[in-house]
Tab-separated table of C-alpha atoms and ligand atoms in Angstrom:
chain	number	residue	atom	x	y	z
A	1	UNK	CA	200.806	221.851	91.484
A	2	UNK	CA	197.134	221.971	90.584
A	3	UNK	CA	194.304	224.263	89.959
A	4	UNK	CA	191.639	224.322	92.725
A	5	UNK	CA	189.330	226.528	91.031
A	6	UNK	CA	188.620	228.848	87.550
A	7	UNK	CA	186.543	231.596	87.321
A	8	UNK	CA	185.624	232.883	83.559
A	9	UNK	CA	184.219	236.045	82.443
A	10	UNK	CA	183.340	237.058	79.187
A	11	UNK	CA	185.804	234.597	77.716
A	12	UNK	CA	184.956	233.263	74.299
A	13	UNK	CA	181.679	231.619	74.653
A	14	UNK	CA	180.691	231.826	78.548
A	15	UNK	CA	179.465	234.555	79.971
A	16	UNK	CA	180.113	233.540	83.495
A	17	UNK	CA	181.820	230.420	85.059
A	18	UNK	CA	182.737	229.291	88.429
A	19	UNK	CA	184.108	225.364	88.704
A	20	UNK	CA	185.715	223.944	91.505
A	21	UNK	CA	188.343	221.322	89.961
A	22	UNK	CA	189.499	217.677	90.355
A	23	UNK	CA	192.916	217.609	91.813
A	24	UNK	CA	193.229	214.438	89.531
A	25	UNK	CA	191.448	213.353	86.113
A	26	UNK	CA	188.879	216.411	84.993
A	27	UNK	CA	186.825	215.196	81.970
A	28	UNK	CA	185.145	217.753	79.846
A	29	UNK	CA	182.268	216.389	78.122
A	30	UNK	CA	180.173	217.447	75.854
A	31	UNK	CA	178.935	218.096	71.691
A	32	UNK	CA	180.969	220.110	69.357
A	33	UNK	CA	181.232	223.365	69.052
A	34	UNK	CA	180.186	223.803	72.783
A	35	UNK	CA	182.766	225.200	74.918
A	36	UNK	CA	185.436	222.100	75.444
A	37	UNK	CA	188.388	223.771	74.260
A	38	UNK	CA	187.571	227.464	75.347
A	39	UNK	CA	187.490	225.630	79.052
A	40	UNK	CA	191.105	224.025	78.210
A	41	UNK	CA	191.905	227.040	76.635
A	42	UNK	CA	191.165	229.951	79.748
A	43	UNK	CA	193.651	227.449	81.323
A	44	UNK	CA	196.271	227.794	79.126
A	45	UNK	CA	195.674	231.480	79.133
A	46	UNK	CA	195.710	231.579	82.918
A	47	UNK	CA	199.958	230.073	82.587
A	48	UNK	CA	200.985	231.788	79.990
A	49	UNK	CA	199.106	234.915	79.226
A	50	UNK	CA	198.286	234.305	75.967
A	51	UNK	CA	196.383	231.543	73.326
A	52	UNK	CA	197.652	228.589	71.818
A	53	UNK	CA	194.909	229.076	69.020
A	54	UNK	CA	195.397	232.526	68.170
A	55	UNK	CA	197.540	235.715	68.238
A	56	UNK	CA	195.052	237.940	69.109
A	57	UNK	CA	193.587	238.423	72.314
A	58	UNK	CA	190.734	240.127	71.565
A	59	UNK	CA	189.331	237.001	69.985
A	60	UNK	CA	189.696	236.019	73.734
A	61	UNK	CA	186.749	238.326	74.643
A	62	UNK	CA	182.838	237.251	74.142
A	63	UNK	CA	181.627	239.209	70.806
A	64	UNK	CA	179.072	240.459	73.206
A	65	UNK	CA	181.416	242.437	75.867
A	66	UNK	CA	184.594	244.699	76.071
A	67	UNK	CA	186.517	243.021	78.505
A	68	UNK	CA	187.206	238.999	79.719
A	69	UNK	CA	188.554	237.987	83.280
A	70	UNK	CA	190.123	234.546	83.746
A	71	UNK	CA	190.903	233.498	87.488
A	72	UNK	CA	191.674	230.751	89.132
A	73	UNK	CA	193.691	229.684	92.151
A	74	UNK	CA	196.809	227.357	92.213
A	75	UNK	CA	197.690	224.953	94.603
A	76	UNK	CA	201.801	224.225	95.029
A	77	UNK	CA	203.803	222.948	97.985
A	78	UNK	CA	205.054	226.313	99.134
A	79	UNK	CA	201.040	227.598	99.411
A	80	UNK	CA	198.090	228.875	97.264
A	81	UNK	CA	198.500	231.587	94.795
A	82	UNK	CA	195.275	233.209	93.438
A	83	UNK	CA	196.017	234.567	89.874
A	84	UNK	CA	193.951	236.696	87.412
A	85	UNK	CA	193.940	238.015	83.619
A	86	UNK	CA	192.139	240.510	82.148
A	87	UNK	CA	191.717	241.140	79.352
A	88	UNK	CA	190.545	244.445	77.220
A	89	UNK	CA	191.138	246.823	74.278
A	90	UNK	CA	193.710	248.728	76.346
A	91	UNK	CA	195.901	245.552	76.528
A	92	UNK	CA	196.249	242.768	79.430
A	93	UNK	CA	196.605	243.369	82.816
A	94	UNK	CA	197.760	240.476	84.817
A	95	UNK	CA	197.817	240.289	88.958
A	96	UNK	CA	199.529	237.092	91.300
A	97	UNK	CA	198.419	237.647	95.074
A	98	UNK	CA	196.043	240.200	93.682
A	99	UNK	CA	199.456	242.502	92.662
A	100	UNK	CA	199.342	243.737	89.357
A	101	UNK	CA	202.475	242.407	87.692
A	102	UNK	CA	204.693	244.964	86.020
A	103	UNK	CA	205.742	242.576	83.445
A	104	UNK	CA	204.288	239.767	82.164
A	105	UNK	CA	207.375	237.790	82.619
A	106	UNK	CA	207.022	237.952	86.259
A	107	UNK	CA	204.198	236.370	85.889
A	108	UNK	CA	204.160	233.336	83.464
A	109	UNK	CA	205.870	230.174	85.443
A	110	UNK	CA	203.180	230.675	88.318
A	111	UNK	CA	201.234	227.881	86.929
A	112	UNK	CA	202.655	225.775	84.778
A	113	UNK	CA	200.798	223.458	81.910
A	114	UNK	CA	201.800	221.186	79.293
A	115	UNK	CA	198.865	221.278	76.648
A	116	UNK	CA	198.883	218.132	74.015
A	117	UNK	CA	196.605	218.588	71.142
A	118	UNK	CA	196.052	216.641	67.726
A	119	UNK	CA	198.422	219.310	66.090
A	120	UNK	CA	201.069	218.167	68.704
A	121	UNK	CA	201.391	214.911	66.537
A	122	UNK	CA	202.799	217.171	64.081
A	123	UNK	CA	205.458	218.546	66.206
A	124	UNK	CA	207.793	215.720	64.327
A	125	UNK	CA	206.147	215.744	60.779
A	126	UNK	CA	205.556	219.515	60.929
A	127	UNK	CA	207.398	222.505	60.019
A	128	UNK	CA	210.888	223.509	61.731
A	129	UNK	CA	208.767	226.741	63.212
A	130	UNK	CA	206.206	224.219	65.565
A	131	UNK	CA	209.531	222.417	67.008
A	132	UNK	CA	211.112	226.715	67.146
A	133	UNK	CA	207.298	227.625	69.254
A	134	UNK	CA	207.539	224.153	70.652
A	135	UNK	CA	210.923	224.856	72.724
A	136	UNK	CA	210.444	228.331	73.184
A	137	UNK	CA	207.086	228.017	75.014
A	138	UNK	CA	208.194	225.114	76.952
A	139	UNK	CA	211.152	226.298	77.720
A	140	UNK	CA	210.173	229.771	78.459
A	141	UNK	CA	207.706	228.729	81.163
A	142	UNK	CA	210.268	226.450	82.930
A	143	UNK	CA	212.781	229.250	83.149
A	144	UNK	CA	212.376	233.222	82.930
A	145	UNK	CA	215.739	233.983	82.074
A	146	UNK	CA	215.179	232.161	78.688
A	147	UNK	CA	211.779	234.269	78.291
A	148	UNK	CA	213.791	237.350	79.099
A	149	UNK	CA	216.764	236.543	76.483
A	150	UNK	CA	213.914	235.119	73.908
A	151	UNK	CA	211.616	238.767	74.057
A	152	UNK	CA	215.362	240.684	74.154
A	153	UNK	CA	216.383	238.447	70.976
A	154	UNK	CA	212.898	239.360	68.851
A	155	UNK	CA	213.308	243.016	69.149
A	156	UNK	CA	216.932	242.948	68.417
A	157	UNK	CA	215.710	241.131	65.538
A	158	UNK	CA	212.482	242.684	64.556
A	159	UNK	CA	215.223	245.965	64.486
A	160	UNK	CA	218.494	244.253	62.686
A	161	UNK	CA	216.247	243.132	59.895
A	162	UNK	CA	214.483	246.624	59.657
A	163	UNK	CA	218.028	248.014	59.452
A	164	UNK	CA	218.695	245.548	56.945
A	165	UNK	CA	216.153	246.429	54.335
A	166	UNK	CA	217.049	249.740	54.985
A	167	UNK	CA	220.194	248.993	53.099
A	168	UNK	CA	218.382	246.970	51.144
A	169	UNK	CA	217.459	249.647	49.626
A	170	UNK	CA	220.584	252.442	50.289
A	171	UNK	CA	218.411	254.045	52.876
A	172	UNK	CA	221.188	254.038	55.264
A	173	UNK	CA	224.753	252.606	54.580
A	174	UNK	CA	226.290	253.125	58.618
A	175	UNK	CA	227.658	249.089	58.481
A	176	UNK	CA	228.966	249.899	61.682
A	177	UNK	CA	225.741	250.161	63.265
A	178	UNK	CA	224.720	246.947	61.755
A	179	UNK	CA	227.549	245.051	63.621
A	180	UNK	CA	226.574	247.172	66.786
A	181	UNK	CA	223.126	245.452	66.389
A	182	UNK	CA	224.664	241.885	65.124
A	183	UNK	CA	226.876	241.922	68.895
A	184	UNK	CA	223.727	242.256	70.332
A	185	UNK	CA	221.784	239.760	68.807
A	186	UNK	CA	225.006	237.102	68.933
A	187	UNK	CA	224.833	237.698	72.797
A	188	UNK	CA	221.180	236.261	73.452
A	189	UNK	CA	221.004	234.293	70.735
A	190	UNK	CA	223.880	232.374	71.957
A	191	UNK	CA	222.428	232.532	75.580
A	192	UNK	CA	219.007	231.019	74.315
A	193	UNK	CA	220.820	228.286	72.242
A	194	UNK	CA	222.574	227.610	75.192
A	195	UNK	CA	219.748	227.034	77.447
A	196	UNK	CA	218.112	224.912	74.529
A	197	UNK	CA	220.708	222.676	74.561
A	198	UNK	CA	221.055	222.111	78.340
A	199	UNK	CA	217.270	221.607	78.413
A	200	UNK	CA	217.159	219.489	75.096
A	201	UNK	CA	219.553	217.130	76.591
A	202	UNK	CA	217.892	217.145	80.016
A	203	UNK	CA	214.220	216.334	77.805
A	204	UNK	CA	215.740	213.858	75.799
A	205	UNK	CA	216.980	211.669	78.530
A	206	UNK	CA	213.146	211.343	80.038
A	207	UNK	CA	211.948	211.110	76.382
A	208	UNK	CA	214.447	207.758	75.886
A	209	UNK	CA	213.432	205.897	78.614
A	210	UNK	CA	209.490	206.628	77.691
A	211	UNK	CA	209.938	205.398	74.033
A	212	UNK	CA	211.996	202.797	74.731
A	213	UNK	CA	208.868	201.848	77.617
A	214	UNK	CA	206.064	202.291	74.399
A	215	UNK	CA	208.218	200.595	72.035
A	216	UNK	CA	208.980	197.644	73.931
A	217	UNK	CA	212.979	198.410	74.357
A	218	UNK	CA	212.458	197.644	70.440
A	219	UNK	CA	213.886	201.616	69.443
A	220	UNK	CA	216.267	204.183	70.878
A	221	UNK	CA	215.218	208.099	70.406
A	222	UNK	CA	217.714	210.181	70.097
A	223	UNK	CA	217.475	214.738	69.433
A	224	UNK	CA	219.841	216.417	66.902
A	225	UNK	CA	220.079	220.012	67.744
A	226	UNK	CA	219.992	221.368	63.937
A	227	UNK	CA	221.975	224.880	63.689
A	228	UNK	CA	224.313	226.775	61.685
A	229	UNK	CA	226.757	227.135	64.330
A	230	UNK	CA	229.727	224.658	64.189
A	231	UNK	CA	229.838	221.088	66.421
A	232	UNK	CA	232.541	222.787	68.371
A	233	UNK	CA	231.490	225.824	69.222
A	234	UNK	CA	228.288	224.066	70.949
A	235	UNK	CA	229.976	224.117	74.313
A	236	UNK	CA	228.869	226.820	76.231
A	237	UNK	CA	227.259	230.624	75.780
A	238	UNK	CA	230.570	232.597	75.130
A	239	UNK	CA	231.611	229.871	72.205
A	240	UNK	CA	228.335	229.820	70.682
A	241	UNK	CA	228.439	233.892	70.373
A	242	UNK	CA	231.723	234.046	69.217
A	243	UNK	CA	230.694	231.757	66.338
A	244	UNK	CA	227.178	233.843	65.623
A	245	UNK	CA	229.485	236.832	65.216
A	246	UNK	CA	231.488	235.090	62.642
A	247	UNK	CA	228.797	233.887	60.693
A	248	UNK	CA	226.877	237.182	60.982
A	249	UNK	CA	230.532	238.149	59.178
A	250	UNK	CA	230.337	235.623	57.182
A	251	UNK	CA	226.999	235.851	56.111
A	252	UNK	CA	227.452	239.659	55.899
A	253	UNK	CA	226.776	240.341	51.600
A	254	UNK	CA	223.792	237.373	51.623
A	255	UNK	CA	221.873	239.173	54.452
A	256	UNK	CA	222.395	242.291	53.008
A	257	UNK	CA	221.194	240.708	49.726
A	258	UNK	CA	218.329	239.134	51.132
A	259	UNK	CA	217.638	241.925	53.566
A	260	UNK	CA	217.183	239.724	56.668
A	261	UNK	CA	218.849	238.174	59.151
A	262	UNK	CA	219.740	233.945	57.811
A	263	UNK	CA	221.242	233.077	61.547
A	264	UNK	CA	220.690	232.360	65.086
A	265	UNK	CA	218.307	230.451	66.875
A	266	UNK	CA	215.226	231.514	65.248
A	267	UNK	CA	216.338	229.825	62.308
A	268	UNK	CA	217.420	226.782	63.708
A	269	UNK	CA	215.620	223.405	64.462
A	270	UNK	CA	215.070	219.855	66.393
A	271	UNK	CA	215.321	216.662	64.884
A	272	UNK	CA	214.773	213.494	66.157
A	273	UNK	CA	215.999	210.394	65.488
A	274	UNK	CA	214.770	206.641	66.192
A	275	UNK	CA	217.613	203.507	65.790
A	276	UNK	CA	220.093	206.176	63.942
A	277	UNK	CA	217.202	207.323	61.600
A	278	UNK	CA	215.533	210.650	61.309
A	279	UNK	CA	211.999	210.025	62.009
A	280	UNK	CA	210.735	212.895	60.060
A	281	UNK	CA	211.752	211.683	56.847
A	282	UNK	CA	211.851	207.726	57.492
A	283	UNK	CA	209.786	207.052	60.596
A	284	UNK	CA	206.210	205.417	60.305
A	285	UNK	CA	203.420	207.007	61.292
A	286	UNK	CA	203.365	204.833	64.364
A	287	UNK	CA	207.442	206.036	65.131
A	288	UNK	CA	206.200	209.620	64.756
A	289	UNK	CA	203.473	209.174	67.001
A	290	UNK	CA	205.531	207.716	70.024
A	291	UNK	CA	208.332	210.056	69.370
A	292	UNK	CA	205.584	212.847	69.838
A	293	UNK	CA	203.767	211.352	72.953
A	294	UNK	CA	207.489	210.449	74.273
A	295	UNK	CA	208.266	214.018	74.332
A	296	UNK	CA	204.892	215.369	75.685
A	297	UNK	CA	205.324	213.068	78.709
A	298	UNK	CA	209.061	213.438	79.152
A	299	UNK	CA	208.288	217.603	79.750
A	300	UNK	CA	206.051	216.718	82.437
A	301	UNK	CA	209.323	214.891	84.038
A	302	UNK	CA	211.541	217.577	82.917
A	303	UNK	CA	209.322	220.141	84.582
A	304	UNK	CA	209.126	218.418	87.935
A	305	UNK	CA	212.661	218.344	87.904
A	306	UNK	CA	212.848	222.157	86.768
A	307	UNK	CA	210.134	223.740	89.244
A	308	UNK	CA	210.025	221.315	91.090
A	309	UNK	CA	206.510	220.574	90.677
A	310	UNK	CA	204.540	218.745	88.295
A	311	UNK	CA	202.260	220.845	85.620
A	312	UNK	CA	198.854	220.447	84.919
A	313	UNK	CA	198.282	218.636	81.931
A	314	UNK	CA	195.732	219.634	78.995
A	315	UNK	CA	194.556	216.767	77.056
A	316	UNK	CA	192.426	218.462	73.698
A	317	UNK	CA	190.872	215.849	71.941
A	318	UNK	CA	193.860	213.618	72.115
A	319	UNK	CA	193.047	210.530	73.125
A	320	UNK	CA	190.994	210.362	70.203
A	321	UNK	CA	194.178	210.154	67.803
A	322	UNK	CA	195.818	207.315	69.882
A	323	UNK	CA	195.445	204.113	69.202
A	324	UNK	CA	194.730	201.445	72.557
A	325	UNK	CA	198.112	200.884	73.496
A	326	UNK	CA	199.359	204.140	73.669
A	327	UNK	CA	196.504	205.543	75.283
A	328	UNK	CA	197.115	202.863	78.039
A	329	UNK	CA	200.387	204.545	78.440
A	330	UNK	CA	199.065	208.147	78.315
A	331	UNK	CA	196.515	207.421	81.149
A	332	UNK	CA	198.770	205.067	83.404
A	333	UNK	CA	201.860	207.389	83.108
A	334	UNK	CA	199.057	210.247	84.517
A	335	UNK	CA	197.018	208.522	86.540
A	336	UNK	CA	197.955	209.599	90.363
A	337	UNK	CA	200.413	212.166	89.119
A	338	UNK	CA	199.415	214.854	87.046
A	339	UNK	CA	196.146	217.174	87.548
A	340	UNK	CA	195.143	216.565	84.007
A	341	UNK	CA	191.996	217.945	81.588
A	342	UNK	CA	190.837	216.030	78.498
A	343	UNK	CA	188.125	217.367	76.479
A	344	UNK	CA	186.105	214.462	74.641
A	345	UNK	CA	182.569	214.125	72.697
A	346	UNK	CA	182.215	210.774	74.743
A	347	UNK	CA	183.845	209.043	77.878
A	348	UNK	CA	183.820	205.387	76.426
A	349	UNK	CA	186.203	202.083	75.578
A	350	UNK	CA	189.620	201.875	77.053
A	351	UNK	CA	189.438	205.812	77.974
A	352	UNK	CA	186.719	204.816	80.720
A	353	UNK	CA	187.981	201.611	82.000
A	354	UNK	CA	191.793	203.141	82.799
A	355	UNK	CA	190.637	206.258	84.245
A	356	UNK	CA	190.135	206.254	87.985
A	357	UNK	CA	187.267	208.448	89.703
A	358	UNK	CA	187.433	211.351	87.083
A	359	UNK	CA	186.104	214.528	87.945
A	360	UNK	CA	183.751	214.850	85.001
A	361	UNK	CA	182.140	218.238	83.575
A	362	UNK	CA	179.264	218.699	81.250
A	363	UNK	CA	179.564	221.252	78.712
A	364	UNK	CA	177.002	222.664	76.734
A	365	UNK	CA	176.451	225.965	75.262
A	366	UNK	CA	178.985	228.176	77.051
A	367	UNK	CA	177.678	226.444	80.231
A	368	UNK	CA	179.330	224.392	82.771
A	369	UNK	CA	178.304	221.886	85.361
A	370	UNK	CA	179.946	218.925	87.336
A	371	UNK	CA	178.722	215.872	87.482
A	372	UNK	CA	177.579	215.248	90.595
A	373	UNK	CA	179.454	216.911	93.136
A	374	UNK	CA	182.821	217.058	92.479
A	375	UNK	CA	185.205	214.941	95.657
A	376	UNK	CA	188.165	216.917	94.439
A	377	UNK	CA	189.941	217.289	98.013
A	378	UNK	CA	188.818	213.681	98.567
A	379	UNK	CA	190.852	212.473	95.504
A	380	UNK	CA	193.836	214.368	96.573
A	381	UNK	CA	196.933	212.028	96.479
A	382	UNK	CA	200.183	212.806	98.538
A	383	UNK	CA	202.294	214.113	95.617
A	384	UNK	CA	202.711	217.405	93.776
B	401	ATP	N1	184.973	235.374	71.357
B	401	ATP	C1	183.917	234.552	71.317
B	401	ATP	N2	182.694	234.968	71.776
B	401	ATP	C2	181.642	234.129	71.761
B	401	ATP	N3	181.675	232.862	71.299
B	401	ATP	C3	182.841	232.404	70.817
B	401	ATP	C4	184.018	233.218	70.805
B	401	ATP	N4	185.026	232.487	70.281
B	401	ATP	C5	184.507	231.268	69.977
B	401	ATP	N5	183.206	231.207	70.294
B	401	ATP	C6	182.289	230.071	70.132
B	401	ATP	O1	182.771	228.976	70.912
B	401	ATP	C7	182.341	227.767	70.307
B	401	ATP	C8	183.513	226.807	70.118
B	401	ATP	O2	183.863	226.294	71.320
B	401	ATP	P1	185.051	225.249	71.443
B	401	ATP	O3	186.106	225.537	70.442
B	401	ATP	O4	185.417	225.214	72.860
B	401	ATP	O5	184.310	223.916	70.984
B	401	ATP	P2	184.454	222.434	71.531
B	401	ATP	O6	183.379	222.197	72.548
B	401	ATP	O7	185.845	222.181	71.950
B	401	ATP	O8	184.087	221.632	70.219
B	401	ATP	P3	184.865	220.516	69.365
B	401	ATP	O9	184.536	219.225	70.045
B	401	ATP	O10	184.226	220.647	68.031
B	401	ATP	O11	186.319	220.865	69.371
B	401	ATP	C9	181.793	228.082	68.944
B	401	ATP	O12	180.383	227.977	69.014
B	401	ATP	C10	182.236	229.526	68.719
B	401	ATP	O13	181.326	230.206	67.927
């Protein structure tokens, strides 16, 4: 799939854009502070319905106005879908085919992006939450039965661990409504570790072949799905729930203790591993780096084979952080393939020699114009 064209309203720093895209390399120059990101970001916003840089979308809207459209239109094999956000201080209203969508889970998986930004390169060093975001947005855009089980899971949890504190603090003592709420929360927890691990191994599998391309067949990658629920029990849905309802058992005086829930998927975590070594704790910086750009490029493979369709890919600043030789592998692996955007202060080096005919946008002050004019249809290549 690709995006044809993106309309902006009132969104962060541009009061009004209109850009027709490349259906290959689009390269967003210009000085910081300018409007890069915000461009890369409306994009992200336009899949998913909400920010990768913040939690509130108000910040979305230009300090100057009360409401910000974001539109654009989305080229697949079955046909062209036009899609629009808006956003405003009575929430988000979001329409496909110019329907408003009921729920915003009927409408996320419509255009699907994979965005890879500096903080990305911490998704092995980081904290167990980025891998926890890491899967579920992935994973979520891939496949709306996990996005349905994931929202069902936080308000079952938001709720147990409200009841929780409760008797905490001997505002209520009814345990039997806390095991009402704990069969709940074992059912789609156990569904969404379940569809972690199918997808995890499915990931993994592109994400070996890619490292063991970068690293020169020198290292295997391997993922360790890190949870409290036993080896054994990993099998399938019905297994895994059986074992959260022991351990919410279990578990039963420490969580009342503690006054929140200690199990299920939101506490658990991904690991990875190069040659039989967790690259988190013994990896090089260089290890770390591969792993992370190994699993960026294996989702765009694992999508494909998902949706059947590739994303679009959203490059913020990345290139910047990688030295030559993976950046050759970045652009190659790409190049053809994916409708990719890459914000940069300056097109220059290896980053100009390996990209062919970019699509190239100058950015300035909440402003945006293409250089030249742009040849996207021209540039088109057979696949999707
Ligand atoms: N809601 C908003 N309304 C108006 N302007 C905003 C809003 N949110 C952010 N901005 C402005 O957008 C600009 C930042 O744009 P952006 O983050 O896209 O920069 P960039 O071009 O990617 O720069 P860098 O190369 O430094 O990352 C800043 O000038 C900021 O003040």
């Amino acid at each position: 799939m690709y995006l044809q064209e993106l309309q902006l309203q009132h969104f962060r720093n541009y009061p009004e854009a209109d850009i027709r895209l490349g259906r290959g390399i689009n390269v967003l120059l210009g000085e910081n502070a300018q409007g890069k990101t915000n461009l890369l970001e409306a994009i992200y916003v336009l899949a998913l319905t909400r920010s990768h840089r913040t939690a509130n979308d108000h910040d979305l809207v230009n300090w100057q106005a009360k409401t910000a459209k974001v539109s654009g239109r989305v080229v697949k094999s079955a046909g062209t879908v036009p899609l629009e956000l808006t956003f405003s201080r009575q929430g988000k209203r979001a329409k496909v085919n110019h329907l408003e969508q009921a729920r915003l889970s009927q409408y996320v998986g419509q255009l699907n992006v994979i965005l890879f930004a500096p903080e990305d390169l911490a998704i092995v060093k980081g904290a167990p939450s980025i891998r926890r975001r890491f899967m579920d947005m992935e994973f979520g855009q891939m496949n709306p039965r996990y996005l349905y089980n994931l929202s069902q899971y936080r308000t079952l949890l938001k709720q147990r661990n409200r009841y929780l504190k409760d008797l905490q603090h001997k505002q209520k003592r009814d345990l039997l409504f806390l095991s009402v709420l704990s069969d709940q929360l074992a059912l789609y927890g156990a569904e969404i570790i379940a569809q972690r691990l199918r997808m995890l191994h499915k990931l993994e599998h592109w994400a070996q072949v890619i490292h063991a391309e970068i690293s020169q067949q020198r290292e295997t990658l391997t993922f360790h799905y890190a949870t409290q629920v036993p080896d054994e029990a990993l099998t399938d849905a019905k297994s895994i729930q059986a074992a959260l309802s022991a351990l919410y058992e279990k578990q039963r005086d420490k969580e009342l203790y503690q006054g929140t829930t200690l199990v299920g998927p939101h506490r658990d975590d991904l690991h990875f591993w190069v040659n039989d070594k967790n690259v988190q704790t013994f990896g090089s910086q260089g290890q770390q780096r591969t792993t992370a750009l190994s699993v960026k490029l294996a989702e765009i493979d694992l999508m494909k084979e998902e949706t059947g369709e590739y994303p679009v890919l959203l490059l913020d600043d990345v290139l910047s952080e990688l030295d030559d030789a993976r950046q050759t592998h970045l652009l190659t692996a790409i190049q053809d393939k994916v409708q990719t955007f890459i914000t940069t202060t300056s097109l220059s080096g290896i980053t100009r020699q390996l990209i062919k005919d970019p699509t190239i946008f100058h950015v300035a002050d909440g402003t945006v114009v293409a250089d030249g004019s742009p040849t996207s249809d021209d540039s088109a290549t057979k696949e999707d």
